[in-house]
Short mmCIF file of C-alpha atoms in Angstrom, two decimals:
data_model
loop_
_atom_site.label_atom_id
_atom_site.label_comp_id
_atom_site.label_asym_id
_atom_site.label_seq_id
_atom_site.Cartn_x
_atom_site.Cartn_y
_atom_site.Cartn_z
CA MET H 1 -4.65 -6.47 -72.90
CA LYS H 2 -8.01 -7.69 -72.41
CA GLN H 3 -10.65 -5.50 -74.21
CA GLN H 4 -13.24 -3.72 -71.99
CA THR H 5 -16.86 -4.67 -72.13
CA PRO H 6 -18.66 -1.67 -73.66
CA ILE H 7 -21.64 -0.21 -71.58
CA PRO H 8 -24.86 0.06 -73.65
CA SER H 9 -25.83 3.75 -74.70
CA HIS H 10 -29.07 3.70 -72.41
CA LEU H 11 -27.15 3.29 -69.15
CA PRO H 12 -24.96 5.86 -67.37
CA GLN H 13 -21.38 5.40 -68.63
CA LEU H 14 -19.83 6.05 -65.24
CA ALA H 15 -20.93 4.30 -61.82
CA ALA H 16 -21.13 7.82 -60.35
CA HIS H 17 -23.70 8.65 -62.68
CA THR H 18 -26.23 5.87 -61.82
CA THR H 19 -29.38 6.72 -60.26
CA PRO H 20 -32.64 4.89 -58.67
CA GLU H 21 -34.21 5.38 -62.11
CA GLN H 22 -31.25 4.43 -64.06
CA PRO H 23 -29.09 1.57 -62.10
CA TRP H 24 -26.45 -0.83 -63.63
CA PRO H 25 -27.44 -4.39 -63.90
CA LEU H 26 -25.65 -6.56 -61.52
CA ARG H 27 -23.73 -8.27 -64.39
CA LEU H 28 -22.55 -5.12 -65.53
CA LEU H 29 -21.06 -4.33 -62.13
CA SER H 30 -19.61 -7.69 -61.69
CA THR H 31 -17.97 -7.41 -65.12
CA LYS H 32 -16.65 -3.89 -64.37
CA ILE H 33 -15.18 -5.08 -61.01
CA ALA H 34 -13.58 -8.09 -62.65
CA GLU H 35 -11.93 -5.65 -65.62
CA TYR H 36 -10.61 -3.40 -62.67
CA VAL H 37 -9.10 -6.25 -60.56
CA SER H 38 -7.61 -7.64 -63.79
CA LYS H 39 -5.56 -4.36 -64.32
CA MET H 40 -3.94 -4.95 -60.85
CA SER H 41 -0.55 -6.28 -61.27
CA ARG H 42 1.35 -9.25 -59.55
CA LEU H 43 2.58 -8.55 -56.03
CA TRP H 44 4.13 -10.12 -53.02
CA VAL H 45 2.16 -10.56 -49.75
CA GLU H 46 2.90 -12.13 -46.61
CA GLY H 47 0.62 -14.08 -44.17
CA GLU H 48 -0.06 -17.32 -42.55
CA ILE H 49 -1.43 -20.28 -44.45
CA ILE H 50 -4.61 -21.87 -42.72
CA THR H 51 -6.93 -24.55 -44.13
CA LEU H 52 -4.46 -26.27 -46.30
CA VAL H 53 -5.46 -29.68 -47.38
CA ARG H 54 -3.38 -31.01 -50.24
CA ARG H 55 -5.45 -32.82 -52.81
CA PRO H 56 -3.64 -35.64 -54.36
CA ASN H 57 -3.55 -35.69 -58.08
CA ALA H 58 -5.24 -32.28 -58.46
CA LYS H 59 -3.84 -29.65 -60.72
CA VAL H 60 -4.73 -26.59 -58.47
CA GLN H 61 -4.57 -26.52 -54.64
CA PHE H 62 -6.55 -24.17 -52.49
CA PHE H 63 -5.75 -22.54 -48.84
CA THR H 64 -6.38 -19.23 -47.25
CA LEU H 65 -3.79 -16.60 -46.50
CA ALA H 66 -4.69 -14.92 -42.98
CA ASP H 67 -3.22 -11.85 -40.96
CA LEU H 68 -4.35 -13.25 -37.44
CA GLU H 69 -3.33 -10.13 -35.71
CA GLU H 70 -5.75 -8.28 -37.89
CA LYS H 71 -8.23 -11.08 -38.28
CA VAL H 72 -8.42 -10.76 -42.32
CA SER H 73 -8.04 -13.42 -44.74
CA ILE H 74 -8.37 -14.13 -48.41
CA ASN H 75 -8.61 -17.38 -50.48
CA VAL H 76 -5.81 -18.39 -52.55
CA LYS H 77 -5.38 -20.92 -55.32
CA ILE H 78 -2.01 -22.14 -57.09
CA PHE H 79 -0.93 -24.88 -59.22
CA SER H 80 0.07 -27.91 -57.39
CA HIS H 81 3.52 -27.99 -59.05
CA ALA H 82 4.37 -24.30 -57.69
CA LEU H 83 3.29 -25.09 -54.17
CA PRO H 84 6.58 -26.37 -52.24
CA ALA H 85 6.83 -29.44 -50.12
CA GLY H 86 6.82 -28.75 -46.36
CA ILE H 87 4.26 -25.72 -46.77
CA GLU H 88 1.39 -26.49 -44.62
CA SER H 89 -1.24 -25.08 -42.36
CA GLY H 90 0.48 -22.66 -39.84
CA SER H 91 3.33 -21.99 -42.10
CA ARG H 92 4.36 -18.12 -42.48
CA VAL H 93 4.84 -17.48 -46.09
CA VAL H 94 5.12 -14.66 -48.77
CA ILE H 95 3.38 -15.44 -51.88
CA CYS H 96 3.60 -13.79 -55.42
CA ALA H 97 0.03 -13.55 -56.80
CA LYS H 98 -2.35 -11.70 -58.95
CA PRO H 99 -5.77 -10.74 -57.67
CA ASP H 100 -8.64 -12.46 -59.49
CA PHE H 101 -12.38 -11.78 -59.11
CA TRP H 102 -14.98 -14.27 -59.83
CA ALA H 103 -18.10 -12.78 -61.12
CA GLY H 104 -20.05 -15.87 -60.52
CA ASN H 105 -20.37 -15.60 -56.80
CA GLY H 106 -18.70 -12.01 -56.32
CA SER H 107 -15.55 -13.43 -54.64
CA LEU H 108 -11.94 -11.99 -54.56
CA ALA H 109 -9.29 -14.25 -54.45
CA LEU H 110 -5.37 -14.56 -55.12
CA PHE H 111 -4.10 -16.73 -57.75
CA ALA H 112 -0.54 -17.32 -56.83
CA ASP H 113 2.37 -18.81 -58.97
CA GLU H 114 5.16 -18.78 -56.17
CA VAL H 115 5.07 -19.51 -52.46
CA ARG H 116 8.06 -18.93 -50.10
CA ALA H 117 8.33 -19.92 -46.38
CA VAL H 118 9.47 -17.20 -44.14
CA GLY H 119 12.76 -18.34 -42.83
CA ILE H 120 13.80 -18.76 -39.24
CA GLY H 121 16.19 -15.79 -39.35
CA GLU H 122 13.53 -13.42 -40.52
CA ILE H 123 11.16 -14.62 -37.88
CA LEU H 124 13.76 -14.23 -35.11
CA ALA H 125 14.75 -10.65 -36.51
CA ARG H 126 10.98 -9.63 -36.37
CA ILE H 127 10.61 -11.11 -32.83
CA GLU H 128 13.75 -9.02 -31.93
CA GLN H 129 12.27 -5.74 -33.57
CA LEU H 130 8.94 -6.48 -31.36
CA LYS H 131 11.25 -6.89 -28.15
CA GLN H 132 12.90 -3.56 -28.99
CA ARG H 133 9.63 -1.66 -29.64
CA LEU H 134 8.02 -3.12 -26.43
CA ALA H 135 11.09 -2.32 -24.37
CA ALA H 136 11.18 1.29 -25.79
CA GLU H 137 7.51 1.47 -24.34
CA GLY H 138 8.50 0.25 -20.89
CA LEU H 139 6.58 -3.01 -20.89
CA PHE H 140 9.78 -4.88 -19.82
CA ALA H 141 10.43 -2.51 -16.93
CA ALA H 142 11.11 -4.33 -13.57
CA ASN H 143 9.02 -1.70 -11.56
CA ARG H 144 5.74 -2.36 -13.43
CA LYS H 145 5.88 -6.17 -12.73
CA LEU H 146 3.36 -7.54 -9.99
CA PRO H 147 4.58 -9.50 -7.10
CA LEU H 148 3.49 -13.14 -6.80
CA PRO H 149 1.12 -14.04 -3.93
CA PHE H 150 2.72 -16.18 -1.31
CA LEU H 151 -0.17 -18.50 -1.35
CA PRO H 152 -2.69 -17.92 -4.08
CA GLN H 153 -6.28 -18.87 -3.41
CA LYS H 154 -6.70 -20.19 -7.05
CA ILE H 155 -4.25 -20.63 -9.80
CA GLY H 156 -5.14 -19.97 -13.28
CA LEU H 157 -3.43 -22.23 -15.89
CA ILE H 158 -3.27 -21.83 -19.94
CA CYS H 159 -1.98 -24.98 -21.32
CA GLY H 160 -2.43 -27.35 -24.31
CA ARG H 161 -5.09 -30.11 -24.19
CA ASN H 162 -3.98 -33.01 -22.02
CA THR H 163 -0.34 -32.11 -22.17
CA LYS H 164 2.70 -32.85 -20.01
CA ALA H 165 3.18 -29.17 -19.22
CA MET H 166 -0.26 -29.24 -17.43
CA HIS H 167 0.54 -32.43 -15.64
CA ASP H 168 3.97 -31.01 -14.48
CA VAL H 169 2.43 -27.78 -13.15
CA ILE H 170 -0.40 -29.31 -11.31
CA VAL H 171 1.27 -32.39 -9.85
CA ASN H 172 4.34 -30.59 -8.61
CA ALA H 173 2.35 -27.57 -7.22
CA ARG H 174 0.01 -30.19 -5.22
CA ALA H 175 3.04 -32.03 -4.12
CA ARG H 176 4.30 -28.88 -2.61
CA TRP H 177 0.85 -27.73 -1.38
CA ALA H 178 -1.79 -30.57 -1.42
CA SER H 179 -4.74 -28.13 -1.51
CA ALA H 180 -3.58 -26.06 -4.28
CA GLU H 181 -6.71 -25.20 -6.59
CA PHE H 182 -6.52 -24.85 -10.42
CA ALA H 183 -8.67 -23.05 -13.01
CA VAL H 184 -7.47 -24.88 -16.01
CA LYS H 185 -7.86 -23.54 -19.57
CA GLU H 186 -7.03 -26.37 -22.11
CA VAL H 187 -6.77 -24.50 -25.51
CA GLN H 188 -4.69 -24.85 -28.80
CA VAL H 189 -1.28 -23.23 -28.01
CA GLN H 190 0.22 -23.83 -31.49
CA GLY H 191 -0.86 -22.95 -34.93
CA THR H 192 -3.30 -20.24 -36.39
CA GLU H 193 -5.87 -20.48 -33.81
CA ALA H 194 -3.50 -20.37 -30.85
CA VAL H 195 -3.47 -16.59 -30.13
CA PRO H 196 -7.22 -16.08 -30.25
CA ALA H 197 -7.84 -19.18 -28.18
CA MET H 198 -5.17 -18.03 -25.40
CA LEU H 199 -6.60 -14.44 -25.59
CA LYS H 200 -10.01 -15.53 -24.74
CA ALA H 201 -8.89 -18.09 -21.92
CA PHE H 202 -6.58 -15.10 -20.41
CA ALA H 203 -9.28 -12.70 -20.44
CA GLU H 204 -11.73 -15.07 -18.69
CA LEU H 205 -8.88 -15.90 -15.89
CA ASP H 206 -7.92 -12.26 -15.45
CA ALA H 207 -11.52 -11.15 -14.95
CA ASP H 208 -11.96 -13.87 -12.20
CA PRO H 209 -11.52 -12.31 -8.66
CA ASN H 210 -10.57 -15.71 -7.14
CA VAL H 211 -7.60 -16.29 -9.45
CA ALA H 212 -4.45 -14.93 -7.92
CA VAL H 213 -1.95 -15.79 -10.42
CA ILE H 214 -1.97 -16.82 -14.28
CA VAL H 215 0.43 -19.38 -15.63
CA PHE H 216 1.19 -19.85 -19.36
CA ALA H 217 2.53 -23.42 -19.67
CA ARG H 218 4.00 -25.23 -22.74
CA GLY H 219 6.80 -27.77 -23.42
CA GLY H 220 9.64 -26.96 -25.75
CA GLY H 221 9.45 -26.69 -29.61
CA SER H 222 10.80 -24.94 -32.62
CA VAL H 223 10.63 -21.23 -32.94
CA GLU H 224 7.66 -21.71 -35.35
CA ASP H 225 5.94 -23.76 -32.67
CA LEU H 226 6.43 -21.07 -30.03
CA LEU H 227 5.68 -18.27 -32.26
CA PRO H 228 2.22 -17.54 -30.66
CA PHE H 229 3.91 -16.59 -27.40
CA SER H 230 5.50 -13.84 -29.17
CA ASP H 231 2.50 -12.61 -30.60
CA GLU H 232 2.04 -8.70 -29.89
CA GLN H 233 -1.62 -8.77 -29.36
CA LEU H 234 -1.09 -11.51 -26.71
CA VAL H 235 2.06 -10.07 -25.10
CA ARG H 236 0.09 -6.39 -24.83
CA ALA H 237 -2.89 -8.22 -23.13
CA VAL H 238 -0.59 -9.71 -20.46
CA ALA H 239 1.15 -6.43 -20.06
CA ALA H 240 -2.18 -4.79 -19.21
CA ALA H 241 -3.75 -7.51 -16.80
CA SER H 242 -4.42 -6.88 -13.32
CA THR H 243 -3.38 -10.42 -12.13
CA PRO H 244 0.43 -11.46 -11.87
CA VAL H 245 1.43 -13.90 -14.64
CA VAL H 246 4.16 -16.59 -14.92
CA SER H 247 5.69 -17.53 -18.10
CA ALA H 248 6.51 -21.10 -18.28
CA ILE H 249 7.21 -21.71 -21.97
CA GLY H 250 9.48 -24.37 -23.29
CA HIS H 251 13.09 -24.91 -21.84
CA GLU H 252 15.72 -22.72 -20.49
CA THR H 253 16.91 -21.62 -24.07
CA ASP H 254 13.52 -20.65 -25.21
CA ASN H 255 12.72 -17.02 -24.90
CA PRO H 256 9.50 -15.94 -26.45
CA VAL H 257 8.39 -12.38 -25.94
CA LEU H 258 6.02 -13.47 -23.22
CA ASP H 259 8.86 -14.20 -20.93
CA PHE H 260 10.10 -10.59 -21.00
CA VAL H 261 6.52 -8.99 -20.34
CA ALA H 262 5.38 -11.57 -17.70
CA ASP H 263 5.76 -10.79 -13.92
CA TYR H 264 7.90 -13.93 -13.56
CA ARG H 265 9.69 -16.23 -15.93
CA ALA H 266 9.96 -19.72 -14.97
CA SER H 267 12.49 -21.87 -17.16
CA THR H 268 10.18 -24.99 -17.15
CA PRO H 269 6.69 -25.57 -16.25
CA THR H 270 8.28 -27.70 -13.17
CA ALA H 271 10.11 -24.55 -12.02
CA ALA H 272 6.78 -22.29 -12.25
CA ALA H 273 5.00 -24.85 -10.01
CA LYS H 274 7.69 -24.50 -7.32
CA ARG H 275 7.52 -20.69 -7.54
CA ILE H 276 3.63 -20.09 -7.47
CA VAL H 277 3.13 -22.26 -4.21
CA PRO H 278 5.37 -22.58 -1.18
CA ASP H 279 6.64 -26.05 -0.31
CA VAL H 280 4.58 -27.28 3.04
CA THR H 281 7.44 -29.33 4.47
CA GLU H 282 9.90 -26.58 3.92
CA GLU H 283 7.36 -23.87 5.53
CA LYS H 284 6.90 -26.32 8.50
CA GLN H 285 10.95 -26.47 8.65
CA ASN H 286 11.21 -22.89 8.59
CA LEU H 287 8.51 -22.59 11.28
CA ASN H 288 10.31 -25.01 13.46
CA GLN H 289 13.64 -23.51 13.03
CA ALA H 290 12.22 -19.96 13.90
CA LEU H 291 10.67 -21.44 16.91
CA SER H 292 13.91 -22.90 17.99
CA ARG H 293 15.77 -19.78 17.39
CA MET H 294 13.00 -17.77 19.43
CA ARG H 295 13.21 -20.21 22.35
CA ASN H 296 16.94 -19.99 22.25
CA ALA H 297 16.77 -16.26 22.24
CA PHE H 298 14.33 -16.24 25.18
CA THR H 299 16.46 -18.72 27.21
CA GLN H 300 19.72 -16.48 26.45
CA LYS H 301 17.88 -13.45 27.52
CA ILE H 302 16.50 -15.11 30.72
CA ASN H 303 20.10 -16.39 31.79
CA ILE H 304 21.42 -12.93 31.30
CA MET H 305 18.86 -11.41 33.30
CA GLN H 306 19.17 -13.98 36.06
CA ASN H 307 22.90 -13.39 36.15
CA GLU H 308 22.25 -9.62 36.56
CA LEU H 309 19.88 -10.31 39.40
CA ASN H 310 22.45 -12.59 40.97
CA GLN H 311 25.21 -10.11 40.88
CA ILE H 312 22.95 -7.27 42.42
CA ARG H 313 21.90 -9.63 45.31
CA GLN H 314 25.58 -10.20 46.03
CA ARG H 315 26.02 -6.61 46.52
CA PRO H 316 26.87 -5.78 50.27
CA ILE H 317 23.77 -3.61 50.72
CA PHE H 318 21.57 -6.53 49.61
CA ALA H 319 23.66 -9.26 51.42
CA ASN H 320 22.64 -7.22 54.63
CA PRO H 321 19.76 -5.30 54.06
CA GLU H 322 18.97 -4.49 57.66
CA ASN H 323 22.16 -2.08 57.67
CA LEU H 324 20.39 0.08 55.31
CA VAL H 325 17.57 0.58 57.96
CA ILE H 326 19.95 0.59 60.90
CA ASN H 327 22.00 3.48 59.12
CA ARG H 328 18.89 5.56 58.52
CA HIS H 329 17.65 4.93 62.14
CA GLU H 330 20.71 6.45 63.30
CA ASP H 331 20.52 9.49 60.87
CA ILE H 332 16.94 10.18 62.10
CA GLN H 333 17.71 9.97 65.83
CA ASN H 334 20.62 12.46 65.05
CA LEU H 335 18.47 14.69 63.18
CA HIS H 336 15.56 14.52 65.79
CA TYR H 337 18.14 15.36 68.58
CA THR H 338 19.40 18.39 66.49
CA LEU H 339 15.84 19.58 65.82
CA ARG H 340 15.09 19.46 69.45
CA ASN H 341 18.06 21.42 70.54
CA GLN H 342 17.25 23.99 67.85
CA ILE H 343 13.71 24.19 68.72
CA GLN H 344 14.46 24.81 72.62
CA HIS H 345 17.26 27.39 71.78
CA ARG H 346 14.84 29.18 69.62
CA ILE H 347 12.10 29.00 72.43
CA LYS H 348 14.48 30.37 74.91
CA LEU H 349 15.67 33.23 72.61
CA SER H 350 11.80 33.91 71.86
CA THR H 351 10.97 33.85 75.57
CA THR H 352 13.71 36.36 76.29
CA ASP H 353 12.49 38.84 73.58
CA PHE H 354 8.84 38.52 74.82
CA THR H 355 9.88 39.21 78.38
CA GLY H 356 11.67 42.42 77.37
CA LEU H 357 8.69 43.57 74.98
CA LEU H 358 6.23 42.69 77.83
CA LYS H 359 8.22 44.80 80.33
CA GLN H 360 8.27 47.72 77.56
CA LEU H 361 4.41 47.21 77.02
CA ARG H 362 3.50 47.38 80.70
CA THR H 363 5.84 50.48 81.07
CA LEU H 364 3.92 52.38 78.19
CA SER H 365 0.50 51.01 79.13
CA PRO H 366 -2.21 53.35 80.63
CA TYR H 367 -3.02 50.83 83.03
CA SER H 368 0.29 51.33 84.79
CA THR H 369 -0.74 55.19 85.48
CA ILE H 370 -4.50 53.90 86.63
CA SER H 371 -2.90 51.75 88.93
CA ARG H 372 -1.28 54.66 90.65
CA GLY H 373 -4.74 56.38 91.24
CA TYR H 374 -5.75 57.96 87.94
CA SER H 375 -8.49 57.31 85.84
CA VAL H 376 -9.55 57.60 82.23
CA LEU H 377 -12.72 59.18 81.23
CA HIS H 378 -14.61 58.20 77.99
CA ARG H 379 -18.09 58.80 76.42
CA ILE H 380 -20.66 56.13 76.08
CA ASP H 381 -19.48 55.63 72.39
CA GLY H 382 -15.84 54.94 73.69
CA THR H 383 -14.19 58.13 72.69
CA ILE H 384 -11.70 59.36 75.34
CA VAL H 385 -12.46 62.64 76.91
CA THR H 386 -9.24 64.88 77.25
CA SER H 387 -10.66 68.20 77.91
CA THR H 388 -13.52 69.98 79.64
CA LYS H 389 -14.47 71.44 76.43
CA GLU H 390 -15.23 68.37 74.94
CA VAL H 391 -18.27 67.73 77.32
CA LYS H 392 -21.54 69.60 78.45
CA ALA H 393 -23.65 69.47 81.52
CA ASN H 394 -25.55 66.06 81.75
CA THR H 395 -23.28 64.24 79.45
CA LYS H 396 -22.81 60.65 80.53
CA LEU H 397 -19.56 59.38 80.81
CA ALA H 398 -17.37 56.41 82.15
CA ALA H 399 -14.23 56.39 84.35
CA ILE H 400 -11.97 53.47 84.08
CA LEU H 401 -10.22 52.98 87.44
CA LYS H 402 -7.73 50.46 88.77
CA ASP H 403 -10.31 47.85 89.68
CA GLY H 404 -13.47 48.64 87.54
CA THR H 405 -15.46 51.27 85.88
CA LEU H 406 -17.64 54.04 87.24
CA ALA H 407 -20.61 55.48 85.38
CA LEU H 408 -20.80 59.32 85.85
CA GLN H 409 -22.86 62.20 84.58
CA VAL H 410 -21.33 65.73 84.29
CA ASN H 411 -23.19 68.43 86.34
CA ASN H 412 -21.00 71.35 85.00
CA SER H 413 -17.43 71.97 83.62
CA GLN H 414 -15.06 74.59 84.08
CA THR H 415 -11.93 75.19 82.24
CA ASN H 416 -8.89 75.89 84.29
CA THR H 417 -5.24 76.63 83.43
CA ASN H 418 -4.42 75.09 86.77
CA THR H 419 -3.86 71.59 86.37
CA ASN H 420 -4.69 70.77 90.04
CA THR H 421 -8.31 72.30 89.76
CA SER H 422 -10.68 69.17 89.63
CA ASP H 423 -14.20 69.06 87.95
CA ASN H 424 -17.20 68.36 90.18
CA PHE H 425 -18.57 64.97 89.24
CA THR H 426 -21.57 63.31 90.35
CA GLN H 427 -21.44 59.53 90.95
CA LYS H 428 -24.50 57.73 89.58
#
């Protein structure tokens, strides 16, 4: 075991005891850090190799081991004979290494003595675990998937630089709809920088209000090649997007995690092009067929209504419509005759009743009595006088006779039980 470097007696013996007046020299701190790191044991660590450029005939090779999801990395050095063939930038590996601190520049590195590539089976197992976890969160549920627009204003396309996948999507889409407009983001879709590049491009397209759908397009490849499309950070970004997403990765048998969280999964980039825009020729045919069906339906309806009208016109009442008027005319005449007879009968009955009532009225009328020589006396105000006690001398009266009225003034009055005694009146 390496012996620890003694601390001079005039300096604090512990780092916690240092003060502004008694600091440690930097060389002492570096030495102590190196001693502390050297006490760490060898360990296995997993990551992805980046920046590996093999140096021919060199005893030591250098590369960076990175965790792209968390964006952390550390430098690694290894003897050339311990670095297996086939390990290159982008390889997923586990290494056995011991931490090493170089006091010269204060850098921490790993000194590796063994490197193992992560097998396909292990990668697939991890992808399957990620699928199960995301499915449990509901990110694969059908009810959260957004519907694709019928005719998008602009199509966002994330693909590799100058790839056949980009060509397949654009050419096939414009063959179906010539005016299809694209916002293309050509980025790295394989390797260590693929996920950050695709995340940036996706965020820009999702924030563009004119982009109605976003397509991830890439040709086929190995599991390692398609690994960025199963990255948890990318998958969660797609699940949280406000724009519908189409996954067109690889071939029919390729199923990265992006396929399950996307709103639509296309088996190939060409299939994606056929889904994101309608076929103008097919739409015209559909319109013509719909128009033809509409015309046939209208023609059939008109024919049915014409037949119904012809049947109505053939009915007797419509064949000779004047019969309807003639029958109604006869009915009116009969009603007129009956009404006239009823009125005449009622008039006759009413005349007989009136004559009888008139005779009764004349019999009871005072004028019948007056016509026999009697008269009726009344005051100027119209009050009838029935007794001598009701008048005084000089009272003015009026006498109603058969042929007129006399104005009278009472000279005197005398009450007599003899009804034949008459009062003396003076004619005025």
